[in-house]
Structure formats: structure tokens, C-alpha cells
mmCIF file of C-alpha atoms in Angstrom:
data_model
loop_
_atom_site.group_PDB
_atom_site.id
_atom_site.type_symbol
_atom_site.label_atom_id
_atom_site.label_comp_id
_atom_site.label_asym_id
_atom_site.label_seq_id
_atom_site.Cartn_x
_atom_site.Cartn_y
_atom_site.Cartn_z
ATOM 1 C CA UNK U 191 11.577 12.877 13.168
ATOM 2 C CA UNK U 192 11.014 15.477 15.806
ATOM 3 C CA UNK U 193 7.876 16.735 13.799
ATOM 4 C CA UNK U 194 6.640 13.191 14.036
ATOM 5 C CA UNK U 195 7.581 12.501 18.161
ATOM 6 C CA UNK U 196 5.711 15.538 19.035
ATOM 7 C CA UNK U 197 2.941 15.318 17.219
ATOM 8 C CA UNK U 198 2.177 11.831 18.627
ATOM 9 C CA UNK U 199 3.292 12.004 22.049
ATOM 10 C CA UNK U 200 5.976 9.224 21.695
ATOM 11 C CA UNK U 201 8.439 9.439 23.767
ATOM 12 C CA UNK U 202 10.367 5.913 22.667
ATOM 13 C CA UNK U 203 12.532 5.358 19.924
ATOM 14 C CA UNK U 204 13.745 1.538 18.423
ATOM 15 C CA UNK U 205 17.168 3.628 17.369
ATOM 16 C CA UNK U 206 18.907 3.115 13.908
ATOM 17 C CA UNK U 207 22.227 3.047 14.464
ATOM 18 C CA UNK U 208 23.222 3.690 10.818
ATOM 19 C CA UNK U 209 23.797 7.080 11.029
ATOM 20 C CA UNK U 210 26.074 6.638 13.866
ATOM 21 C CA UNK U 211 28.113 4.058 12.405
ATOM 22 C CA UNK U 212 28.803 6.234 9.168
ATOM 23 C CA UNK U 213 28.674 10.027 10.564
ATOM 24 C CA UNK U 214 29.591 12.155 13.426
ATOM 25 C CA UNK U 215 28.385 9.130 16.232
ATOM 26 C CA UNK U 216 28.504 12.154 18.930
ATOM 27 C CA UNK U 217 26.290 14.643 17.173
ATOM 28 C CA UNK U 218 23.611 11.756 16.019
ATOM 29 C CA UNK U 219 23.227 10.200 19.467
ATOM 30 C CA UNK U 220 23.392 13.889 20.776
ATOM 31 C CA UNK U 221 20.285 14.726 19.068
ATOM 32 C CA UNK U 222 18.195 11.982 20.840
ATOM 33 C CA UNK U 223 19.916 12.947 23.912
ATOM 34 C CA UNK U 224 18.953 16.303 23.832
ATOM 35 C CA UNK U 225 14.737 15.167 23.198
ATOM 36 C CA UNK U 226 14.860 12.990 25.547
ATOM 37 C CA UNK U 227 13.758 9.800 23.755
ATOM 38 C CA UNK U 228 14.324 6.862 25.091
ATOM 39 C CA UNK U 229 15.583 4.150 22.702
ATOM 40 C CA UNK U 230 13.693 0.397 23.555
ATOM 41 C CA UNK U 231 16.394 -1.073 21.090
ATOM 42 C CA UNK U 232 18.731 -0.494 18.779
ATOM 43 C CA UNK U 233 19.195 -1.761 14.520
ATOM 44 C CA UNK U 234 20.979 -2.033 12.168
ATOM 45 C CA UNK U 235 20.753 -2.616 8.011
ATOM 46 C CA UNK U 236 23.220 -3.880 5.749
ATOM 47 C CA UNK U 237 24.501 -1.825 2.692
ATOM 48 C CA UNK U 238 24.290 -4.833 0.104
ATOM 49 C CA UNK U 239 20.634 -5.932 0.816
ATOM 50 C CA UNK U 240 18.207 -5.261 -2.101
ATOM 51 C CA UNK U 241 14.806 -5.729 -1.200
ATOM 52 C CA UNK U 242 13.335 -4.585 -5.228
ATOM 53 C CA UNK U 243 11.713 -8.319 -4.861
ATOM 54 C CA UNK U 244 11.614 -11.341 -2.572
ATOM 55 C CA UNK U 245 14.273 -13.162 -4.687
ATOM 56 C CA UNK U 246 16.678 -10.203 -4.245
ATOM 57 C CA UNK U 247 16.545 -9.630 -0.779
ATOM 58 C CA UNK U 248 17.047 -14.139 -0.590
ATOM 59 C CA UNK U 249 19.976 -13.430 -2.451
ATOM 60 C CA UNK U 250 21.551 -10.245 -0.377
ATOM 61 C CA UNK U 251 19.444 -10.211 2.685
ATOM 62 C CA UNK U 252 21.340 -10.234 6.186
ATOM 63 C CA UNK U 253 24.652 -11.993 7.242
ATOM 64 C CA UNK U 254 23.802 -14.959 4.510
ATOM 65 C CA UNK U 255 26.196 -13.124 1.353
ATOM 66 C CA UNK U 256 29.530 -14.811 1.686
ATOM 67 C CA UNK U 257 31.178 -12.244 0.300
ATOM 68 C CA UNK U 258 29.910 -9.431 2.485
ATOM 69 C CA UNK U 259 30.352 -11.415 5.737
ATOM 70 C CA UNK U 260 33.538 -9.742 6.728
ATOM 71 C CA UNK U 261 32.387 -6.311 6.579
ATOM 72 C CA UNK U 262 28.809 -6.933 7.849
ATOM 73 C CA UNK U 263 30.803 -8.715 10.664
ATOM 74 C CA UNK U 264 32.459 -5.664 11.974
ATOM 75 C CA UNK U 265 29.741 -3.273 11.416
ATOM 76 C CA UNK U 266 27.844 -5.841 13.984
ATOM 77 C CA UNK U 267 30.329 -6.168 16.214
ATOM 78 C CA UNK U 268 30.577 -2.185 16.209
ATOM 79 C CA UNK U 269 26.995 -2.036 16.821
ATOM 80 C CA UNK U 270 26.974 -4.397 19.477
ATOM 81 C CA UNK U 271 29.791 -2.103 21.287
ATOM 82 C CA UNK U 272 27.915 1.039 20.815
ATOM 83 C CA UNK U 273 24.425 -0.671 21.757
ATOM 84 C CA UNK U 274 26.137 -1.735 25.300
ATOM 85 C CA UNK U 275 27.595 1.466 25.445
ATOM 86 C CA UNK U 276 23.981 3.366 25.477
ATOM 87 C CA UNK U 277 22.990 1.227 27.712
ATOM 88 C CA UNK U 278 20.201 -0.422 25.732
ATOM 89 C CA UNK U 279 19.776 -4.446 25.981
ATOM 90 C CA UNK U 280 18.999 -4.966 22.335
ATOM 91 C CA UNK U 281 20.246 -5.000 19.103
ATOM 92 C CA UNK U 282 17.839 -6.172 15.992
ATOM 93 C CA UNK U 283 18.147 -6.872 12.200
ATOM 94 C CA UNK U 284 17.410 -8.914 9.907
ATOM 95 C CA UNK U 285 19.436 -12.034 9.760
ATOM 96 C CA UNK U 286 18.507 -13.075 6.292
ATOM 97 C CA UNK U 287 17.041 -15.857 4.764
ATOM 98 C CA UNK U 288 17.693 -18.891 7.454
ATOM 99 C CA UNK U 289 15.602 -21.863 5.931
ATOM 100 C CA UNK U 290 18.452 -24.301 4.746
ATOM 101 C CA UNK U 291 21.088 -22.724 5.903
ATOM 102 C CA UNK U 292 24.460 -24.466 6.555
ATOM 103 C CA UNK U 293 26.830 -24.961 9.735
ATOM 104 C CA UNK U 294 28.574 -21.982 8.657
ATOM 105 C CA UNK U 295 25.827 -19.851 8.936
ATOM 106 C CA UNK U 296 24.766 -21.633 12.635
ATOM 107 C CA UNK U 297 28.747 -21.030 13.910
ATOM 108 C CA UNK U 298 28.356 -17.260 12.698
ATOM 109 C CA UNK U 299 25.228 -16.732 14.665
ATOM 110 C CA UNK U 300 26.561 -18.503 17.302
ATOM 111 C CA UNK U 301 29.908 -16.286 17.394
ATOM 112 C CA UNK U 302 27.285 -12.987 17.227
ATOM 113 C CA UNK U 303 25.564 -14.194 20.321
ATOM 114 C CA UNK U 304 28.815 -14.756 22.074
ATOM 115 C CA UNK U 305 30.031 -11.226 21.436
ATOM 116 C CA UNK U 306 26.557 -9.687 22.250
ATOM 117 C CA UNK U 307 26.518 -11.947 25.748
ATOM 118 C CA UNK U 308 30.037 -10.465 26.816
ATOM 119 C CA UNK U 309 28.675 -7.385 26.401
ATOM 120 C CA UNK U 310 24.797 -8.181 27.931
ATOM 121 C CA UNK U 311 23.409 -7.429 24.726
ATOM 122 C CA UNK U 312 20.587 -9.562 23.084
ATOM 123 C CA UNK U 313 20.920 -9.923 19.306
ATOM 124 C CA UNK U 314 16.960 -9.641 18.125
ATOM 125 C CA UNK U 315 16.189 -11.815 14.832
ATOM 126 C CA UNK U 316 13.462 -9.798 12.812
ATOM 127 C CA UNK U 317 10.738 -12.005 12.042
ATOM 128 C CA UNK U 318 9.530 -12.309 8.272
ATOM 129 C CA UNK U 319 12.255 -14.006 6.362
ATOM 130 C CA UNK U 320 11.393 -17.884 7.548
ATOM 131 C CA UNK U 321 8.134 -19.135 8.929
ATOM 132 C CA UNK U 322 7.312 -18.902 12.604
ATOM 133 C CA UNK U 323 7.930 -22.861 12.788
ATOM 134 C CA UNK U 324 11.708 -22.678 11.178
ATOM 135 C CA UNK U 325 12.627 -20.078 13.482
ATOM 136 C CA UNK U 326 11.443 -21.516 16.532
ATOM 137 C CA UNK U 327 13.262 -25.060 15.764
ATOM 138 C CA UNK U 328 16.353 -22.591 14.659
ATOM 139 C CA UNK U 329 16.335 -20.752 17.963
ATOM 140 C CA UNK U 330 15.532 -24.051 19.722
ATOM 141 C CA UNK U 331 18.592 -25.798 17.847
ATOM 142 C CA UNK U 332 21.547 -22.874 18.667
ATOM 143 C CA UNK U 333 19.726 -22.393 22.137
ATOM 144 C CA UNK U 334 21.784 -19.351 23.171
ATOM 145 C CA UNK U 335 20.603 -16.843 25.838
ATOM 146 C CA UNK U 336 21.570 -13.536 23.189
ATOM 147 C CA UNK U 337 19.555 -14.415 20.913
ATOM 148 C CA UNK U 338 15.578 -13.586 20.684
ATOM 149 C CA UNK U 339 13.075 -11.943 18.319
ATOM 150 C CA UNK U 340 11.654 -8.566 17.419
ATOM 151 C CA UNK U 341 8.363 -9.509 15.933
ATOM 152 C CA UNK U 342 7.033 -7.650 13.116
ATOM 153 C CA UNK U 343 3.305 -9.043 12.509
ATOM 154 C CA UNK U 344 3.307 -7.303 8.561
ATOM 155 C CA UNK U 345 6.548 -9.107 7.485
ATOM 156 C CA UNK U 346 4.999 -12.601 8.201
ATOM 157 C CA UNK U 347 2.064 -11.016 5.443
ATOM 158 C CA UNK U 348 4.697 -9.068 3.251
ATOM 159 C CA UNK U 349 6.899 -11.941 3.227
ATOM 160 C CA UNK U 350 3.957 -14.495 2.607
ATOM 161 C CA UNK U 351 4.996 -16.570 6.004
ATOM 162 C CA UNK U 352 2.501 -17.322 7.366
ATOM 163 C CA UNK U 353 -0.869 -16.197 9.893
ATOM 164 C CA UNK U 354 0.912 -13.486 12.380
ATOM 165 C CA UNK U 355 -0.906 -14.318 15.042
ATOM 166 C CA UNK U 356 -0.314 -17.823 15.076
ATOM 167 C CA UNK U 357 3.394 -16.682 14.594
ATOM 168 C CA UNK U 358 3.717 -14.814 17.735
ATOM 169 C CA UNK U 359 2.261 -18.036 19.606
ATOM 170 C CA UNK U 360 4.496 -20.147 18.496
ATOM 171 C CA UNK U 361 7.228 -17.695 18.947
ATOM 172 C CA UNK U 362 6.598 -16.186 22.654
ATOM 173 C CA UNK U 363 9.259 -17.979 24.442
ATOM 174 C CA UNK U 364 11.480 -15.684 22.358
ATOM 175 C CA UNK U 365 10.176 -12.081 21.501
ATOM 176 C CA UNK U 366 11.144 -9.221 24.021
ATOM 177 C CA UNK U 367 10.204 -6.573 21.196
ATOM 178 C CA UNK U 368 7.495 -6.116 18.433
ATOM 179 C CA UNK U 369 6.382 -3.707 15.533
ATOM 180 C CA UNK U 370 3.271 -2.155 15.432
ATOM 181 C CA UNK U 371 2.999 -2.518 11.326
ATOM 182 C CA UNK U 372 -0.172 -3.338 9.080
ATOM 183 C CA UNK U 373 -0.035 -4.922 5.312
ATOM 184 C CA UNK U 374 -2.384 -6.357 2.523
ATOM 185 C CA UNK U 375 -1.046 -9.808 1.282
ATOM 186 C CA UNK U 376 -0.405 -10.595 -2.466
ATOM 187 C CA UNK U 377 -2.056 -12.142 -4.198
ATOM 188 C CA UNK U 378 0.710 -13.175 -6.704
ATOM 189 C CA UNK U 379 2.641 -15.787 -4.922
ATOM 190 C CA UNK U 380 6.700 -14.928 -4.332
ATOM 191 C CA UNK U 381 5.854 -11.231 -4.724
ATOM 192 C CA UNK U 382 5.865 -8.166 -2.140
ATOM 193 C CA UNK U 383 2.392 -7.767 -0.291
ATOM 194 C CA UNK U 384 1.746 -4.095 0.424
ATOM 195 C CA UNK U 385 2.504 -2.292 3.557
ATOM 196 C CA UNK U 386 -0.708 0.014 4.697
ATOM 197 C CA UNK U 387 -1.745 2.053 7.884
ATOM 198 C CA UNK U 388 -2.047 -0.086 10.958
ATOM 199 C CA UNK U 389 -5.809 -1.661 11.136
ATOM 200 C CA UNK U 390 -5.908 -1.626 7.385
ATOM 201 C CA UNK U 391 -4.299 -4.801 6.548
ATOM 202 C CA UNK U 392 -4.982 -8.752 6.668
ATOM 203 C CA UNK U 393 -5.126 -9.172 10.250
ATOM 204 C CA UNK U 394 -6.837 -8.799 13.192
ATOM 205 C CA UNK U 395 -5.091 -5.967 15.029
ATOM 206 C CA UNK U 396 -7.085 -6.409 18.171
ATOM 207 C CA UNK U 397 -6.674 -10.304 18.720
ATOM 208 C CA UNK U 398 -2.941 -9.596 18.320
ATOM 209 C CA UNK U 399 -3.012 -6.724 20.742
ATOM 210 C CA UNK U 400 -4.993 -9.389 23.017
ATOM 211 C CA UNK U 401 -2.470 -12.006 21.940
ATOM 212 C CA UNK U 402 -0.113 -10.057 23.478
ATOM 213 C CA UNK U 403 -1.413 -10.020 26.463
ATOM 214 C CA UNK U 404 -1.836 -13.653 26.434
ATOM 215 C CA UNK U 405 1.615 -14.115 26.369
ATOM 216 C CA UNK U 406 1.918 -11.957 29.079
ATOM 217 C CA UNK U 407 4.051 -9.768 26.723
ATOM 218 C CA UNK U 408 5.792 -6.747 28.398
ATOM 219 C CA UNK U 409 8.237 -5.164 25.971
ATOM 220 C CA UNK U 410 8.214 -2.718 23.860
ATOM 221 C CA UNK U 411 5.730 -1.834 20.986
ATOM 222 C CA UNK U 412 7.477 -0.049 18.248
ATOM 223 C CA UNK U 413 5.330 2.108 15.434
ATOM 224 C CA UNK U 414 6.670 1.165 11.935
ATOM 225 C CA UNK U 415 5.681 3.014 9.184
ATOM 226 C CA UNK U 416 7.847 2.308 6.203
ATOM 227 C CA UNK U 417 5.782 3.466 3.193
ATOM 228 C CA UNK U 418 3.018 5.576 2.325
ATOM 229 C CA UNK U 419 2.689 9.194 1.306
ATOM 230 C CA UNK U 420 1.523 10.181 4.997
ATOM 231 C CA UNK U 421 3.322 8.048 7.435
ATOM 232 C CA UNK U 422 3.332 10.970 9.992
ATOM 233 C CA UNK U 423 -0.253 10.885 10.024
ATOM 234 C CA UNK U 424 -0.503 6.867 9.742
ATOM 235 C CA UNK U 425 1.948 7.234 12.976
ATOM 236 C CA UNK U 426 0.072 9.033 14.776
ATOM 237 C CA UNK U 427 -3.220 7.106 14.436
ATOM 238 C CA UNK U 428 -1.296 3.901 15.268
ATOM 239 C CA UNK U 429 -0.059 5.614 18.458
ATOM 240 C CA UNK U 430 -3.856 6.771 18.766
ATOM 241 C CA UNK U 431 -5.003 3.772 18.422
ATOM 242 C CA UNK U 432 -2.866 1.798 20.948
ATOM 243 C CA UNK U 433 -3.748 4.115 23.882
ATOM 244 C CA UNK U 434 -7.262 3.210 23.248
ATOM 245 C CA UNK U 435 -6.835 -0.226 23.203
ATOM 246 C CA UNK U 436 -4.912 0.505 26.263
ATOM 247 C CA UNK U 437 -7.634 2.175 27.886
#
């Protein structure tokens, strides 16, 4: 990771807190203490999700699995504690699969938000897993001032949900953080598309740059580079990239 700061002059971090929530927390958050970086927002994953294929990650994705609720819920509450404790206003993950979801689902979300507010947290809902329409009329329905989005633009392709452009529109109200990621869509319908270097994939990564401006966007942008054999390399051009656009 510190190979990968310095050689692209980022100074930001969107902070896992995994390996403080399993590990020595002092020594972890000591390392990106002693850098320097400055986290824009925290995450968290879940150990039961299984993303082999889209039908996996429907089944185990998120805070959906009944029978993983419990644990997931104190591992968010935990997060929540140590997110307010750094100092940092939000917290994102992925929720899981929302589309036809029950009350039960709605009252844990709503419970989340509650714990995140009493703490002046914002819970961030990772955009991929549901079109940009069902999460809009889901935000619009719970309506509760911890909740928002961190907006990926490659999950809407990898996911197959949808134009990300047109997502962020309709989603603006909501997102106070966003992914710089790229990806090809498949063309298998209800499989993975393919992650790839930012301004190699299947949209226009200026108009959404411009989109954001639109919006009058003023958060964060976070460099995502999940796959690839030379992600240090595909970070740095993304970071190159941006400070031309910038320019």
C-alpha cells in the first residue's frame, strides 16, 4: 500500500476497517497514522459473502442472510464506534441485494441509521446491487438523514444495473462519496462483467467526471482497483488521469 500512495501522490485513503476489527486495531490504524493519509471514509465486508457469481453474492451478499444477521450486526455496530472514533463521517458497504426485500430488512436498516446518527456517522449504501431507480424509491421510502450512497460507476456495469451515468443523476440527492472504477459489461446476461483500468470500460469517463460537476458534487473520489495483474500501475494512471481532467 505504501508502494502504491507514493508512487501516485495520493494522499487519501477510503479505509478498510477489516483489519482493525480482527487484529491489533492500534498497530493497523497506527500505520496510517504514521503516513499521514487521510481516510475520506471508512468500510467494511462481511465474512459470509461469496461473490464466485451474481447468484452467490444474491444469496450471501450484505446484511440480507438471516442467519448471519447477528454477527454482521455487531461487527457494524463496532465499525460504526470505531468510524466516530477516527473522526471520519462515513461508513460504506454493501447492503446486499435490496429489490424485494421485506419489513424486516427496512426495520434493520432503519436501526443501523439510528446507531450511526447517535454517533454522527452516515451509513453509505454501495451502489451496484439494485438499479439506480430501486434505490432511490428505497432511500426515499426509509428517508433517514444516516443513510446515503458511495457510488461506484463499474458496479452498475459489473452488476448489469443499469447506464452509470444516468445512475448518478438519479441518485445525487444522496451520494457524498464515489469510486473511480472502469469495467467491460457481459455479454452473457446474470454473469460478472469484467473490471478493467479506468477509461477502458463501457462508459464515458469524462461525461461522468462532468456529471459530477453537474451535480455540483464535492466529496471524495476514491481509486478502486480490484483486479488486474498491475493495479499499481492502473492506480496510478487513474490518479494521472483525474488531475488532468482537473486541470
Amino acid at each position: 500500500l505504501e508502494k502504491v500512495m507514493n508512487a501516485s501522490g495520493i494522499t487519501h485513503i477510503h479505509l478498510s476497517l477489516d483489519p482493525a476489527l480482527i487484529s491489533d486495531k492500534q498497530d493497523y490504524l497506527n500505520t496510517i497514522e504514521k503516513h499521514n493519509w487521510k481516510p475520506t471514509a471508512t468500510m467494511i465486508g462481511f465474512e459470509q459473502e461469496d461473490y464466485s457469481s451474481l447468484e452467490s453474492i444474491k444469496r450471501t451478499g450484505g446484511i440480507v442472510p438471516e442467519h448471519e444477521w447477528e454477527k454482521n450486526k455487531q461487527k457494524l455496530l463496532q465499525a460504526i464506534e470505531l468510524t466516530a472514533f477516527l473522526g471520519i463521517k462515513y461508513l460504506s458497504f454493501h447492503f446486499g441485494f435490496i429489490e424485494n426485500t421485506d419489513l424486516q430488512l427496512r426495520q434493520r436498516i432503519r436501526s443501523l441509521a439510528d446507531a450511526a446518527e447517535n454517533k454522527n456517522v452516515v451509513l453509505l449504501m454501495e451502489t451496484g446491487q439494485e438499479s439506480a431507480q430501486t434505490l432511490k424509491e428505497f432511500l426515499e421510502e426509509i428517508s433517514h438523514p444516516a443513510l446515503a450512497v458511495n457510488f461506484d460507476p463499474a458496479n452498475m456495469i459489473l452488476y448489469g444495473k443499469g447506464d452509470p451515468i444516468l445512475a448518478l443523476e438519479t441518485l445525487k440527492l444522496w451520494v457524498k462519496h464515489v469510486h473511480i472504477k472502469d469495467a467491460l459489461q457481459s455479454s452473457i446476461p446474470d454473469q460478472w462483467g469484467e473490471e478493467v483500468p479506468w477509461e477502458s470500460g463501457d462508459f464515458d469517463n469524462e461525461e461522468f467526471l462532468r456529471t459530477l460537476t453537474r451535480i455540483n458534487y464535492k466529496g471524495a473520489l476514491a481509486i478502486e482497483r480490484e483486479a488486474g495483474s498491475q493495479r499499481s500501475e492502473d492506480i496510478q494512471f487513474a490518479s494521472q488521469a483525474l488531475r488532468q481532467a482537473a486541470a
